[in-house]
Amino acid sequence: MSTRLSPRIRSEKLACAVHVEEAATQPGADAFFVEKVGELVGESGPAYRVAMDALRRAEAATDMAHDEEEVADSESDKAGSDYFKALRLNCSPEVATAVQGLLGGRSPSEVMKSTNRAQLFNLDRFFTLLDARTDLKTPSDRLADWKAKHEVMRVKVNASVLCESAQRDASAAADAAEVSFASDYRLLVQHLNLLWGEEKTRAALLSFPGR
């Protein structure tokens, strides 16, 4: 099976960055190899690894933020459902109809099923309109619980937005670091091939399936 020294995908490039850094620090490492690694990828290799570590942390933080956002959304949805159940049980049909009309023509379930960002916007408007209707007496304890859960959801959505922004920045930094390392690594392969020959170069570096 034919193999190649040039990495193509991210996992291959990262493996090369790890390999040359570790190989160059091994006891008894070839002095010329150590020199060329330091000269050509001594900065871009570690920088690429650092950028990838930062990206992984950012991705993990975003995943956690999304999980917490979904929990908050579920709790807010339940509180809203409990409010409308109490509304139908304890208030007149006229009051229940008037309250639901403040949702802008949407049913409670439609509001709950909308995206979290849309739900925040729609419920902010709903709560403002409902607070202004002092003539509508609705289950105050259920409403207070729903509003509290809604505010928790707002915090979690905002946290997700911040994490997503940080992940985009980390991804852009990782992309740039990858381009820099890949360019330097190609030079390393060329230098070793020229001065060592292909056989010794292949023994020193990683190889991957394909041409």
XYZ file of C-alpha atoms in Angstrom:
211
model
C 0.000 0.000 0.000
C 1.349 3.415 -0.958
C 1.845 6.001 1.748
C 2.499 9.736 1.890
C 4.368 12.024 4.246
C 2.130 15.049 3.681
C -0.789 15.277 6.110
C -4.101 16.294 4.563
C -6.779 16.361 7.222
C -6.738 18.001 10.635
C -6.194 14.824 12.618
C -3.150 13.980 10.488
C -1.682 17.461 10.812
C -2.149 17.465 14.568
C -0.591 14.009 14.810
C 2.444 15.330 12.919
C 2.758 18.321 15.239
C 2.708 16.027 18.258
C 5.086 13.512 16.707
C 7.861 15.876 15.656
C 7.784 17.747 18.947
C 8.053 14.529 20.943
C 10.612 12.915 18.592
C 12.870 15.963 18.764
C 12.959 15.818 22.568
C 13.754 12.126 22.853
C 17.161 11.231 24.348
C 19.621 10.545 21.542
C 17.535 12.285 18.893
C 19.467 13.067 15.726
C 21.046 16.512 16.082
C 20.206 17.534 12.532
C 16.591 16.459 13.004
C 16.341 18.420 16.260
C 17.830 21.471 14.552
C 15.444 21.354 11.601
C 12.396 20.738 13.747
C 13.304 23.711 15.908
C 14.085 25.888 12.911
C 11.050 25.049 10.766
C 8.206 24.005 13.096
C 9.583 24.948 16.503
C 7.077 27.773 16.831
C 4.186 26.810 14.579
C 3.923 23.230 15.891
C 3.424 24.089 19.577
C 1.243 27.067 18.598
C -0.989 24.732 16.579
C -1.316 22.335 19.509
C -2.165 25.186 21.867
C -4.775 26.531 19.439
C -6.344 23.090 19.073
C -6.465 22.631 22.846
C -8.192 25.998 23.130
C -10.694 24.991 20.443
C -11.505 21.741 22.251
C -12.099 23.633 25.479
C -14.314 26.124 23.666
C -16.300 23.306 22.049
C -16.755 21.593 25.402
C -17.899 24.854 26.989
C -20.410 25.398 24.180
C -21.756 21.864 24.524
C -22.204 22.364 28.257
C -23.881 25.735 27.741
C -26.289 24.205 25.219
C -27.133 21.386 27.627
C -27.841 23.863 30.424
C -29.898 25.997 28.036
C -32.053 23.008 27.100
C -32.640 22.158 30.767
C -33.681 25.757 31.437
C -35.937 25.704 28.367
C -37.641 22.520 29.561
C -38.199 23.990 33.014
C -39.559 27.211 31.543
C -41.871 25.246 29.233
C -43.189 23.225 32.171
C -43.773 26.353 34.224
C -45.661 27.898 31.294
C -47.737 24.770 30.842
C -48.534 24.726 34.564
C -49.587 28.371 34.381
C -52.020 27.802 31.526
C -53.460 24.697 33.213
C -54.075 26.699 36.379
C -55.491 29.516 34.255
C -58.057 27.219 32.648
C -58.963 25.587 35.960
C -59.231 28.670 38.136
C -60.237 31.498 35.819
C -63.227 32.177 33.640
C -63.136 31.247 29.956
C -63.191 34.956 29.123
C -60.048 35.626 31.163
C -58.288 32.541 29.751
C -59.133 33.633 26.212
C -57.956 37.192 26.857
C -54.653 35.969 28.292
C -54.002 33.596 25.432
C -54.771 36.404 23.010
C -51.721 38.224 24.352
C -49.535 35.561 22.710
C -50.039 37.254 19.357
C -52.253 34.649 17.768
C -50.062 31.727 18.803
C -51.106 28.879 21.038
C -49.084 28.260 24.207
C -47.649 25.076 22.701
C -46.544 26.958 19.569
C -44.677 29.479 21.700
C -43.026 26.710 23.741
C -41.952 24.843 20.617
C -40.333 27.873 18.979
C -36.584 28.342 19.089
C -35.237 29.445 22.444
C -34.268 32.874 21.098
C -37.717 33.381 19.585
C -39.353 32.127 22.758
C -37.471 34.692 24.836
C -38.630 37.503 22.547
C -42.253 36.335 22.417
C -42.534 35.752 26.153
C -40.914 39.075 27.001
C -43.673 40.706 24.974
C -46.337 38.474 26.521
C -45.287 39.224 30.097
C -45.179 42.958 29.370
C -48.689 42.896 27.901
C -50.019 40.725 30.711
C -48.534 42.963 33.412
C -50.288 45.914 31.781
C -53.646 44.121 31.975
C -54.289 44.674 35.661
C -57.919 43.774 35.058
C -56.939 40.152 34.342
C -56.578 38.224 37.569
C -54.594 35.070 36.860
C -52.765 32.499 39.045
C -50.065 34.779 40.481
C -47.949 32.025 42.034
C -47.773 30.097 38.765
C -47.028 33.271 36.844
C -44.222 34.248 39.225
C -42.680 30.787 38.911
C -42.868 30.956 35.131
C -41.254 34.395 35.036
C -38.455 33.164 37.295
C -37.835 30.147 35.063
C -37.947 32.427 32.035
C -35.201 34.611 33.508
C -33.041 31.563 34.195
C -33.525 30.579 30.575
C -32.446 34.056 29.481
C -29.201 33.692 31.444
C -28.523 30.295 29.867
C -29.301 31.501 26.344
C -26.956 34.454 26.798
C -24.273 32.081 28.084
C -24.718 29.951 24.962
C -24.368 32.994 22.744
C -21.109 33.975 24.458
C -19.748 30.427 24.232
C -20.667 30.174 20.556
C -18.833 33.442 19.889
C -15.780 32.228 21.799
C -15.856 28.955 19.863
C -15.958 30.796 16.535
C -12.929 32.830 17.591
C -11.105 29.704 18.755
C -11.971 27.918 15.519
C -10.618 30.791 13.437
C -7.420 30.818 15.497
C -7.034 27.054 15.102
C -7.568 27.321 11.339
C -4.881 29.987 11.064
C -2.468 28.004 13.233
C -3.113 24.902 11.146
C -2.311 26.710 7.895
C 0.919 28.048 9.380
C 2.017 24.656 10.718
C 1.103 22.804 7.519
C 3.209 25.202 5.469
C 6.185 24.866 7.826
C 5.812 21.085 7.982
C 5.958 20.822 4.184
C 9.275 22.653 4.329
C 10.507 20.239 6.999
C 9.637 17.245 4.818
C 11.364 18.838 1.840
C 14.515 19.632 3.814
C 14.769 16.139 5.281
C 14.095 14.487 1.942
C 16.769 16.604 0.294
C 19.456 16.068 2.896
C 18.576 12.618 4.242
C 16.798 10.910 1.384
C 13.290 9.483 1.400
C 13.989 6.272 3.316
C 15.481 7.947 6.392
C 12.885 10.724 6.245
C 10.059 8.184 6.257
C 11.631 6.480 9.242
C 11.691 9.766 11.148
C 8.250 11.118 10.249
C 4.684 9.833 10.206
C 3.267 8.311 7.053
C -0.372 8.116 5.987
C -2.244 5.869 3.573
C -2.538 7.100 -0.009
C -0.450 9.094 -2.416
